[in-house]
XYZ file of C-alpha atoms in Angstrom:
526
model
C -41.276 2.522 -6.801
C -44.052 4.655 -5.220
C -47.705 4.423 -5.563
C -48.625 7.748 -7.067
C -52.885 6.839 -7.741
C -53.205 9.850 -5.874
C -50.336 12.614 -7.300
C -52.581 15.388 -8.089
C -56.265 16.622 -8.531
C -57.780 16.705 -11.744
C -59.020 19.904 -13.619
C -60.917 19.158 -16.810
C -63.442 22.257 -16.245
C -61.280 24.788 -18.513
C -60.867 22.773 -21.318
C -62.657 20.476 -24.290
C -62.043 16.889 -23.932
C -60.621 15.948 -27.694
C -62.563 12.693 -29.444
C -61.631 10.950 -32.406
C -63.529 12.634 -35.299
C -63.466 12.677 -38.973
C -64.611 16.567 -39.075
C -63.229 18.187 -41.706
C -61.224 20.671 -40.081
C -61.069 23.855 -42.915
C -64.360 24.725 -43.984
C -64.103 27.386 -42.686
C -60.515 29.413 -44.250
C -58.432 26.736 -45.768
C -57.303 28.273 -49.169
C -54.794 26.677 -51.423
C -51.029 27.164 -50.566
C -49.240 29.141 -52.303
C -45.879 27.850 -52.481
C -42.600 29.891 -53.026
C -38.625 29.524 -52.438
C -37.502 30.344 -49.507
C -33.854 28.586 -48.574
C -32.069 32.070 -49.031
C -34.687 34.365 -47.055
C -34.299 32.235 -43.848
C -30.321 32.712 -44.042
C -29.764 28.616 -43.404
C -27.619 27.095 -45.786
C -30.308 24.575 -46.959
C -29.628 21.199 -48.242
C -32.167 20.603 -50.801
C -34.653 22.764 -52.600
C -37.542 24.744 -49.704
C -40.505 26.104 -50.395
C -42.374 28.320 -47.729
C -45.927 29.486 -48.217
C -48.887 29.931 -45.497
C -52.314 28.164 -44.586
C -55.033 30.045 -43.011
C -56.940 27.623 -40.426
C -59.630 28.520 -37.231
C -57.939 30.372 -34.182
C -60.167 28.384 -31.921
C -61.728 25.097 -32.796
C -63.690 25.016 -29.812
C -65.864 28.366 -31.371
C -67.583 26.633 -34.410
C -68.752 30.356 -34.995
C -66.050 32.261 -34.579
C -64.537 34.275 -37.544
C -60.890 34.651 -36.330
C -58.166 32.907 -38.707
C -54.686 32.065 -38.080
C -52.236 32.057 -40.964
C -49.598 28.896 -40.261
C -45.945 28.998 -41.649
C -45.742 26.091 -43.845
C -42.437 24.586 -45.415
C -42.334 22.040 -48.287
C -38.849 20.095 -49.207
C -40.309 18.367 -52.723
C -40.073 14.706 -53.467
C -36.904 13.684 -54.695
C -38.715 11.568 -57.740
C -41.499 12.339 -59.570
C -44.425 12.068 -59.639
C -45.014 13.251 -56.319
C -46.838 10.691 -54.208
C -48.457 13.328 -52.074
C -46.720 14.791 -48.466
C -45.474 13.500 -45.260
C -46.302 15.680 -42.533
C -42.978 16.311 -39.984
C -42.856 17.064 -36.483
C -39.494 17.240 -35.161
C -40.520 17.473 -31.496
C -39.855 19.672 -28.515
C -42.836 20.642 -28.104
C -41.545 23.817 -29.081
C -39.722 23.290 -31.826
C -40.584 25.251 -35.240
C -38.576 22.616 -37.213
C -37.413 25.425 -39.478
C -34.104 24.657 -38.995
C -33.935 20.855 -39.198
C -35.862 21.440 -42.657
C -33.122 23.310 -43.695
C -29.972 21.337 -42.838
C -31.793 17.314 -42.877
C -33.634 17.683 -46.193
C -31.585 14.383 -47.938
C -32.007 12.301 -44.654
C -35.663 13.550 -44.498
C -36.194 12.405 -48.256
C -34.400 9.175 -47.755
C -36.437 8.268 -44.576
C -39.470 8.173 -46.546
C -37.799 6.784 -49.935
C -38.022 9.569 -51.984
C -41.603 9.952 -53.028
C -42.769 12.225 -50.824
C -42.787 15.694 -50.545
C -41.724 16.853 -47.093
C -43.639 19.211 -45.423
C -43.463 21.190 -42.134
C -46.563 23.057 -40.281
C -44.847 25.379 -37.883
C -46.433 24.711 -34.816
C -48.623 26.991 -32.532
C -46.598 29.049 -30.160
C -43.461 28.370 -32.067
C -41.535 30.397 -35.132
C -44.089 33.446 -36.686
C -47.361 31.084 -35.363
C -48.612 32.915 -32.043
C -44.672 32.469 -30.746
C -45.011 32.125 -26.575
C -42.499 33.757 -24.780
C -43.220 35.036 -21.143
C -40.017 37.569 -20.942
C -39.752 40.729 -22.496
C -35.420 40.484 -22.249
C -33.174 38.158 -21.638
C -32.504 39.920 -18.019
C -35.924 38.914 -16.620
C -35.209 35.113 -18.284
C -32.057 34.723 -16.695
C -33.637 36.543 -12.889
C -35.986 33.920 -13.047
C -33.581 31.168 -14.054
C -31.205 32.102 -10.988
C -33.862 32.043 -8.241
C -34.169 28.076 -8.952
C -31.614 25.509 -9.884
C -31.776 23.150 -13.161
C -32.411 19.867 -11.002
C -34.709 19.353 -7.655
C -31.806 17.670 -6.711
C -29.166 19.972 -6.444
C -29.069 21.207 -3.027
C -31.357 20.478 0.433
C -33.203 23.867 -0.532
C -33.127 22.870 -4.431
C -36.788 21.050 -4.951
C -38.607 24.440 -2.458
C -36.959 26.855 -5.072
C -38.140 24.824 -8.033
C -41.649 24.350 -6.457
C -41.478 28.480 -5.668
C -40.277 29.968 -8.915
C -42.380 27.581 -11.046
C -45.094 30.086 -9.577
C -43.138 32.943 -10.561
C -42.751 32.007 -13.809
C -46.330 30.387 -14.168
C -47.804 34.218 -13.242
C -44.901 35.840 -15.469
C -46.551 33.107 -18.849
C -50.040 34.038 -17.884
C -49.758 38.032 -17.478
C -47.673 38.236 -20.815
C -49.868 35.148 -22.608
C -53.352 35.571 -21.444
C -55.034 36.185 -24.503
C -53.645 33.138 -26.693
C -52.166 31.005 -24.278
C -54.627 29.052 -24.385
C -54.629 28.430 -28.152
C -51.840 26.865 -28.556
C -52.144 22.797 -27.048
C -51.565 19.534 -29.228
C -55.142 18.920 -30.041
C -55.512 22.278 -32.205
C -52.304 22.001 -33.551
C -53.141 17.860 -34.365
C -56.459 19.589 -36.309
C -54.025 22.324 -37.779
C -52.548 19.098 -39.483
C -55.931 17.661 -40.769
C -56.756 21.080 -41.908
C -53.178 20.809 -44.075
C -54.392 17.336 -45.658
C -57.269 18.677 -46.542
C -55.881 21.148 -48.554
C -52.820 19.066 -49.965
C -53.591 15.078 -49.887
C -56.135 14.360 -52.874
C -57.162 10.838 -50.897
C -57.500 12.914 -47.185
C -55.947 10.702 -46.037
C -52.898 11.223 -43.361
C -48.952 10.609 -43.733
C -46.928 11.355 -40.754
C -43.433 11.120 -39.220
C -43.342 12.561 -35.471
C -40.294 12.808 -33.493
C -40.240 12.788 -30.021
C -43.101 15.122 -28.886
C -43.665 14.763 -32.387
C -44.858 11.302 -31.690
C -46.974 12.231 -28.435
C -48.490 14.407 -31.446
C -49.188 11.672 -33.904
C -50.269 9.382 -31.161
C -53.239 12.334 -30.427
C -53.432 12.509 -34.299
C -54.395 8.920 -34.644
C -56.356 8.356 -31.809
C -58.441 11.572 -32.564
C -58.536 10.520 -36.606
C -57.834 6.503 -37.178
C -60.152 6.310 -40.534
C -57.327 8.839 -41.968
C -54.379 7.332 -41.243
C -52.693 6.726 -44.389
C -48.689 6.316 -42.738
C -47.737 7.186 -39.494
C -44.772 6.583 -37.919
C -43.720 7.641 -34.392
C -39.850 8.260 -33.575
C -38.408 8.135 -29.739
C -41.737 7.204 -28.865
C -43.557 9.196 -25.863
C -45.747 7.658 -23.320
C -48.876 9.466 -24.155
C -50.838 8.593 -21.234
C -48.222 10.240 -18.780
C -47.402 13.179 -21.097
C -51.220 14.605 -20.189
C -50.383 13.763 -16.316
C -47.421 13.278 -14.854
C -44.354 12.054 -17.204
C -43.052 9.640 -14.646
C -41.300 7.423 -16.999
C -39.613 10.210 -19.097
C -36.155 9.107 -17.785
C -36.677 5.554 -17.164
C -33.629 4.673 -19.896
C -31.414 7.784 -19.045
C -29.063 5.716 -16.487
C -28.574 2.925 -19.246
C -27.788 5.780 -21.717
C -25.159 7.120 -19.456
C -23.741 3.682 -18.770
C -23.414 3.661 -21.987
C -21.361 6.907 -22.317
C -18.681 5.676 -19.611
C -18.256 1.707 -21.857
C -17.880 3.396 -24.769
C -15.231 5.788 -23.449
C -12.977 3.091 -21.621
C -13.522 1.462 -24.815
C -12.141 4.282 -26.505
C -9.426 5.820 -24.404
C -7.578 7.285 -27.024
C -10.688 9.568 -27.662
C -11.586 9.651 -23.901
C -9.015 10.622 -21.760
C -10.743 10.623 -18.398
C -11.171 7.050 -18.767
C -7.562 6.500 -17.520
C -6.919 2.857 -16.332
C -10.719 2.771 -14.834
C -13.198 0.257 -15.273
C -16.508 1.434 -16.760
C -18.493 0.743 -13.399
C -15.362 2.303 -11.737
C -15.693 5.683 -14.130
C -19.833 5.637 -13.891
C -18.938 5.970 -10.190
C -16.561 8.258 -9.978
C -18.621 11.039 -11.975
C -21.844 10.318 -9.525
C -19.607 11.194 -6.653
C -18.069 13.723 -8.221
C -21.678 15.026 -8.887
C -22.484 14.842 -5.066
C -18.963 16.791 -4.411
C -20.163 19.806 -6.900
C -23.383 20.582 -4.431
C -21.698 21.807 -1.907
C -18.300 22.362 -3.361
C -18.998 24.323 -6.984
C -15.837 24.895 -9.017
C -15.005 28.722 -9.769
C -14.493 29.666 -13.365
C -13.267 32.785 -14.595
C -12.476 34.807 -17.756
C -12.198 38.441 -18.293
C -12.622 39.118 -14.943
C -15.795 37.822 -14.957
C -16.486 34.789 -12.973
C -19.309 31.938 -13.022
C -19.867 28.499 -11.117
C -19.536 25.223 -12.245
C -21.772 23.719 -9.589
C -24.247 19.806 -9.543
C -27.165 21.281 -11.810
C -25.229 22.770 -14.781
C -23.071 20.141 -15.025
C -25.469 16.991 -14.779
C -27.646 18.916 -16.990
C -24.863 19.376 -19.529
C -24.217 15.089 -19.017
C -27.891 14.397 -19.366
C -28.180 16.794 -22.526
C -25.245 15.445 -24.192
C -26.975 11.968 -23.795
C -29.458 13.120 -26.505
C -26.749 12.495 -29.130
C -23.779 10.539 -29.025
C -21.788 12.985 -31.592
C -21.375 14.840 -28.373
C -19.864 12.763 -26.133
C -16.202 13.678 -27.061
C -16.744 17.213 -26.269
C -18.667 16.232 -22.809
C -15.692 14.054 -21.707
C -13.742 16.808 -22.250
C -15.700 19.089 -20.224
C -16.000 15.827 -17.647
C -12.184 16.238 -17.650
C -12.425 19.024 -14.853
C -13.556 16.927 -12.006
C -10.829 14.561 -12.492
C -7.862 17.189 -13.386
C -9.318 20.092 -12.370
C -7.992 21.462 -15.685
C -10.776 23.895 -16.730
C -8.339 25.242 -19.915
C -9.632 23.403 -22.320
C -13.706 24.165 -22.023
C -13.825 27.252 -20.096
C -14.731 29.764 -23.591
C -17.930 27.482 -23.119
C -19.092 28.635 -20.751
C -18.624 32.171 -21.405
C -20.369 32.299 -24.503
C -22.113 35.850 -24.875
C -25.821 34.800 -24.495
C -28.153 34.956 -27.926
C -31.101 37.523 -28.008
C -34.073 35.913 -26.766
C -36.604 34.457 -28.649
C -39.630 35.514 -29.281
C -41.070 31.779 -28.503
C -38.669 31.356 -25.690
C -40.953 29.738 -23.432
C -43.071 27.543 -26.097
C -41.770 24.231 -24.622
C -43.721 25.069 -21.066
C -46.431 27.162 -22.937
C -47.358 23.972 -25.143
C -46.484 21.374 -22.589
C -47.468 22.648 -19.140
C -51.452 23.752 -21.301
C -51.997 20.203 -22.495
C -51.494 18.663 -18.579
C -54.469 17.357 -17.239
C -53.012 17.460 -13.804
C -52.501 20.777 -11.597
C -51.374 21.132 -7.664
C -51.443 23.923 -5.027
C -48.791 22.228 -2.771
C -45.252 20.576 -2.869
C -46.654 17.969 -0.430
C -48.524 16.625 -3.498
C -46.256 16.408 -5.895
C -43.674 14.755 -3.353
C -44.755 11.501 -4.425
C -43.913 11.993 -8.154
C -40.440 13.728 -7.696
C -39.557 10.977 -5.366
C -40.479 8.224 -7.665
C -38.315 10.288 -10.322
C -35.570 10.329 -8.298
C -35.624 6.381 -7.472
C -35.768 5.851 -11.280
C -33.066 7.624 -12.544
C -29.733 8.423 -10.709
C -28.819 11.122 -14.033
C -32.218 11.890 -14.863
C -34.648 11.867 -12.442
C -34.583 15.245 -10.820
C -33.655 16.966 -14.425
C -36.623 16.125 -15.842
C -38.698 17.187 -12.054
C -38.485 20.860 -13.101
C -40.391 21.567 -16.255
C -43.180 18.549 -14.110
C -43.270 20.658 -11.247
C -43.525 23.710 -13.684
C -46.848 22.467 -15.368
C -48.334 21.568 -11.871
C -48.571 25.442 -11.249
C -49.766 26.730 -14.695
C -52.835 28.544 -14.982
C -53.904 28.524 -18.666
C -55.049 24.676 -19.832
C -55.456 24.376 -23.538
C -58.857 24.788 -24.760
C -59.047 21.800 -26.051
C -57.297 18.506 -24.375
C -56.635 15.181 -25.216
C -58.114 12.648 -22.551
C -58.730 10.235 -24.450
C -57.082 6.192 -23.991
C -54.813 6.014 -27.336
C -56.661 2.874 -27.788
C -57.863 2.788 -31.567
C -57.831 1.108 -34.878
C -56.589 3.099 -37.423
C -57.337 2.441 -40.991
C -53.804 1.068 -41.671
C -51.609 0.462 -39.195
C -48.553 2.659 -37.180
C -44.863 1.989 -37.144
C -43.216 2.883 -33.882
C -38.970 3.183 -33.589
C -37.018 4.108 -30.777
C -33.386 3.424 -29.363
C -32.744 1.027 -26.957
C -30.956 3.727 -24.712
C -32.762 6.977 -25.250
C -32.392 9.413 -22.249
C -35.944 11.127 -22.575
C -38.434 8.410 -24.334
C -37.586 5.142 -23.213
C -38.292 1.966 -25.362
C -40.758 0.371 -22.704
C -42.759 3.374 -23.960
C -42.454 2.887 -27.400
C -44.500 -0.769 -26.322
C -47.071 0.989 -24.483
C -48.341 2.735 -26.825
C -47.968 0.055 -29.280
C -50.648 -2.035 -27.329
C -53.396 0.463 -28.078
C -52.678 1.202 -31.531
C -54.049 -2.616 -33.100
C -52.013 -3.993 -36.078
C -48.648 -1.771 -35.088
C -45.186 -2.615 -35.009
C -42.080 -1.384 -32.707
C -38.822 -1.497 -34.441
C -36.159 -1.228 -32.037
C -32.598 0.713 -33.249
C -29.438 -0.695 -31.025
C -27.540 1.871 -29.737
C -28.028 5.954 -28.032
C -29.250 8.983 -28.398
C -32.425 10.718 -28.893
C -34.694 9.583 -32.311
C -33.113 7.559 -34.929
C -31.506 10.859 -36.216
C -28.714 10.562 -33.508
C -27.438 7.459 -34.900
C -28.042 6.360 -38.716
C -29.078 2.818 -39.530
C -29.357 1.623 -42.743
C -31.375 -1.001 -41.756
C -34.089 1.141 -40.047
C -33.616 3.548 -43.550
C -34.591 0.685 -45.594
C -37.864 -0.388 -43.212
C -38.768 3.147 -42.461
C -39.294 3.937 -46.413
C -40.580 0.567 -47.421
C -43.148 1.295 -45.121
C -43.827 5.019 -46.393
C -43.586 3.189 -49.775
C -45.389 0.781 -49.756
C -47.035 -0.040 -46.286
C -44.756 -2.707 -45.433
C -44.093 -3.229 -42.141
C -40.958 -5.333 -40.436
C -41.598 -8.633 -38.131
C -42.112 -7.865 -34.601
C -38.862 -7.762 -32.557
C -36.857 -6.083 -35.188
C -33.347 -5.114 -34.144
C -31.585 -2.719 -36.475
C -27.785 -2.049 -35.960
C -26.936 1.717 -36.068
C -23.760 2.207 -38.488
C -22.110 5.134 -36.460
C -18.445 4.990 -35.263
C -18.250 5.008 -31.029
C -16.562 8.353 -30.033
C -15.934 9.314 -33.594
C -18.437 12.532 -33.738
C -19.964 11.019 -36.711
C -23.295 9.934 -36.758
C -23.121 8.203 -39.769
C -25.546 9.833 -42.030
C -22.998 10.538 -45.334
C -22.406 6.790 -45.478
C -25.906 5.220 -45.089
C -26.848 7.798 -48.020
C -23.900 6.971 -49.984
C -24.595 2.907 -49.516
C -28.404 4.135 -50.839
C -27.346 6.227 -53.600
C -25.371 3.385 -54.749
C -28.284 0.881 -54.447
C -30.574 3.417 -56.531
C -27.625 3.505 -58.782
C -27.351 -0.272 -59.317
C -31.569 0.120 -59.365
C-alpha cells in the first residue's frame, strides 16, 4: 500500500482543538427533564414504554459568554427492573442518525444489552431529527441533480473519480450557502459535551455510561478521551478508527472483501436459498460477480416499468452489494437482485427499483454536514487526494472506491466544526472501556477495534464471529451475557474473547427472538 504522510494540508485555524476536561458542561441552561410518553406521537409502533422530553444546553461551547441555548430532543426507554440504576447513553451511529427510530423498534434488545437496569436514553444528535437538522437541498429535484452529475463509486467509469472530485464542490458550496449560520455547530466534540451536559442533569454520581455504535463509537472514543475521570461504562460497537475518522478514513473498508467472501460461502452453502450459486465454487461465484461488475461500466442493463426507464449500471449495483453487507438478513434479497447478471431475469426485483422516492428530509445531508466539519484534513486538488483513493482502491476490491466519495466530499468542505477533536485517544479512564466488533464488518474493521484499544489502558476487545455491521446484525448470546455483566457489574471478559453469533445463514433472521427467549428463561429459572 501507498505512503500517504503527505495526503493533504492541514487546517486547524477555524476551529478549537478539543482537550480532555472535567468542565461541567450546563451551568449555564441545563434544567431538569421533563419526561412524557411519546410512542404514539412519533407514529412507530414502539416496543417498550418511550418517554420524550427536551434539555436545553449552550449553542456554542466555544463562546463561554454567549446566551444562545439549544433545546435537544431527548428519548428515555425505562429500566426494565427497578430501582433504576441510572441511564446508558445510546448512539446508534451514522453520524447522522437521530436514533429515533431504532429507540422505537430495539427497546427489548436495548434493555437486554445492558441487563435490565438501566434506563435507556437517546440525545438526538446535532444536525439530525428537530436538533439544528442539516440538509443542503430545498427538494428532492436539486438532491437527485446533484446526485446524477457524479456516480456512487470513483470507480465506476474512466471519467468517474473527476466527477466525484467536481460535484463534491458543488455540493460543498450548495451545504455552505443553505448552512452557513449553524453549520458549524454541529461536530462530535459539542455534541460529546451535549452528552456530559445530559449526565449532569440525570446521573446522581456524574459519572458516564455509554453504548456507541459505529460512529457512535468514534463518539465515545472523543467522549473518553476528552472526559476519562467520568467514565463510569463505556462500550464501543463496530469500532471506528478514530485517528483516521478526523483525516482520512483509509482503513474504513479494510474487512469489506472478507465480508463479501463471506456472502458468496454462505450462498453455495445454501443453494436452496441462493440460486445464483448454481454448481459454482465460492471463489468461482466471488469471481464471476467482480467481472460481472467490470461488464456493468460500460455495458449498464436497461430497466423499465411504466414506460419509464432507469439503468442498472457498476455504481448502483456494487453499492447495493456493499450496503447489503451491513446486515446479513439481507443477503437473500441481494442474491436475488444478483440474479440479473447471471439470468438476465430482471422480473423478480425490478418494483425495486422503481420505488416512488420519499420526501426529503429535513436533515438529509447530516451524515456529510457532521462528518465532512469534524475532518482535520482539506484539499484544493485531485492530484492530492490521488494518493488516498488509490490506496482505497488497492485495499478493497468491493469497497474501496464506495467509501472514496463521501472522503473526497469532506476534502472540499468549507465549514470545520468549531470545535475539533485532535487529540491522540491515548488516556486512562477511571474504569476501563469494552470494545466489540465482527470479525467481517464491511465499514469498521476489527484491526480497528485493536487500535483504539491500545490507547484506551485497562480495555478489552471482544470479538463476535460472523458479518454485518455492530453486533445488532447478528445476535450472540454470548456477547449479550458479557455486554450486560459488564454494564452490571464492571466485569469485563479475558482478552481474545470469541463469541459465536446464533443467527441462521441465509435464513433472514438475525436471531434476536431466540437469544431473548433463552434470557427470559434464565431470569425465569433466576
Amino acid at each position: 500500500m501507498k505512503a500517504i504522510t503527505s495526503l493533504l494540508a492541514v487546517s486547524l485555524t477555524a476551529g478549537v482543538i478539543a482537550t480532555p476536561t472535567n468542565n461541567n458542561c450546563c451551568t449555564r441552561s441545563a434544567k431538569e427533564i421533563q419526561w412524557n410518553p411519546c410512542g404514539d406521537e412519533l407514529g412507530i409502533n414502539a416496543t417498550t414504554p418511550l418517554f420524550c422530553g427536551s434539555l436545553t444546553v449552550p449553542l456554542d461551547y466555544t463562546e463561554p459568554e454567549s446566551e444562545e441555548t439549544l433545546d435537544l430532543q431527548v428519548m428515555k426507554i425505562p429500566a426494565s427492573r427497578e430501582p433504576s440504576k441510572g441511564s446508558v447513553f445510546f448512539n446508534f451511529g451514522g453520524p447522522g442518525g437521530s436514533g429515533i427510530v431504532e429507540m422505537a423498534v430495539l427497546g427489548e434488545v436495548l434493555r437486554a444489552l445492558v441487563g435490565g437496569s438501566y434506563d435507556i436514553i437517546n440525545i438526538v444528535p446535532r444536525g439530525t431529527g428537530n436538533t439544528l437538522p442539516f440538509s443542503c437541498y430545498e427538494t428532492n429535484e436539486e438532491r437527485s441533480a446533484s446526485a446524477a452529475r457524479a456516480p456512487f463509486a470513483t470507480n465506476a467509469s474512466n471519467t468517474a473519480l473527476g466527477s466525484v472530485w467536481a460535484e463534491s464542490q458543488n455540493r460543498a458550496d450548495a451545504c455552505l450557502h443553505s448552512q452557513n449560520t449553524t453549520g458549524s455547530l454541529i461536530g462530535t466534540a459539542f455534541t460529546a459535551r451535549d452528552i456530559m451536559c445530559a449526565v449532569d442533569v440525570l446521573e446522581d454520581d456524574g459519572m458516564l455510561r455509554f453504548w456507541g455504535m459505529s460512529y457512535g463509537s468514534l463518539l465515545g472514543s472523543t467522549l473518553v478521551s476528552m472526559f476519562p475521570d467520568r467514565v463510569d461504562r463505556v462500550l464501543l460497537d463496530a469500532v471506528m478508527n478514530g485517528h483516521q475518522y478526523y483525516r482520512d478514513d483509509l482503513d474504513q473498508a479494510t474487512d469489506a472483501d472478507s465480508a463479501f467472501s463471506g456472502f458468496c460461502a454462505q450462498c453455495v452453502d445454501n443453494k436452496d436459498s441462493c440460486l445464483i450459486a448454481g454448481d459454482r465454487t465460492a471463489a468461482e461465484l466471488e469471481e464471476d460477480i467482480y467481472t460481472a461488475l467490470e461488464t456493468l461500466k460500460y455495458n449498464p442493463i436497461p430497466l423499465s416499468a411504466g414506460g419509464i426507464g432507469i439503468l442498472l449500471d457498476y455504481a448502483t449495483l456494487k453499492g447495493q452489494i456493499y450496503n447489503s453487507l451491513y446486515n446479513p438478513i439481507t443477503w437473500p434479497k441481494l442474491a436475488q437482485t444478483l440474479d440479473i447478471l447471471f439470468s438476465g431475469n430482471a422480473t423478480s426485483i425490478i418494483a425495486d427499483f422503481f420505488q416512488p422516492a420519499p420526501p426529503p428530509a429535513p436533515d438529509a445531508e447530516a451524515i456529510l454536514g457532521i462528518k465532512c466539519s469534524d475532518k482535520l484534513l482539506r484539499a484544493s486538488t485531485l492530484e492530492e487526494v490521488l494518493p488516498s483513493v488509490e490506496a482505497r482502491w488497492e485495499l478493497s476490491r468491493i469497497g474501496g472506491d464506495i467509501v472514496d466519495v463521501s472522503v473526497l466530499q469532506c476534502a472540499r468542505w468549507r465549514m470545520p466544526a468549531k470545535e475539533q477533536y485532535a487529540g491522540d485517544f491515548q488516556v486512562k479512564t477511571a474504569h476501563p472501556v469494552l470494545l466489540v466488533s465482527t470479525q467481517n464488518d464491511p465499514n469498521t474493521p476489527l484491526v480497528s477495534a485493536r487500535n483504539m484499544s491500545a490507547g484506551f489502558e485497562g480495555s478489552v476487545v471482544l470479538e463476535q464471529a460472523g458479518y454485518g455491521h455492530t453486533i445488532l446484525s447478528q445476535a450472540s448470546l454470548c456477547t449479550v451475557k458479557i455486554t450486560s455483566a459488564y454494564f452490571e457489574n464492571g466485569t469485563l471478559p479475558e482478552p481474545g474473547t470469541v463469541c459465536e453469533v446464533d443467527a441462521v445463514p441465509f435464513s433472514g433472521d438475525p436471531g434476536w427472538v431466540s437469544v431473548l427467549t433463552q434470557l427470559s428463561s434464565v431470569d425465569v429459572e433466576a
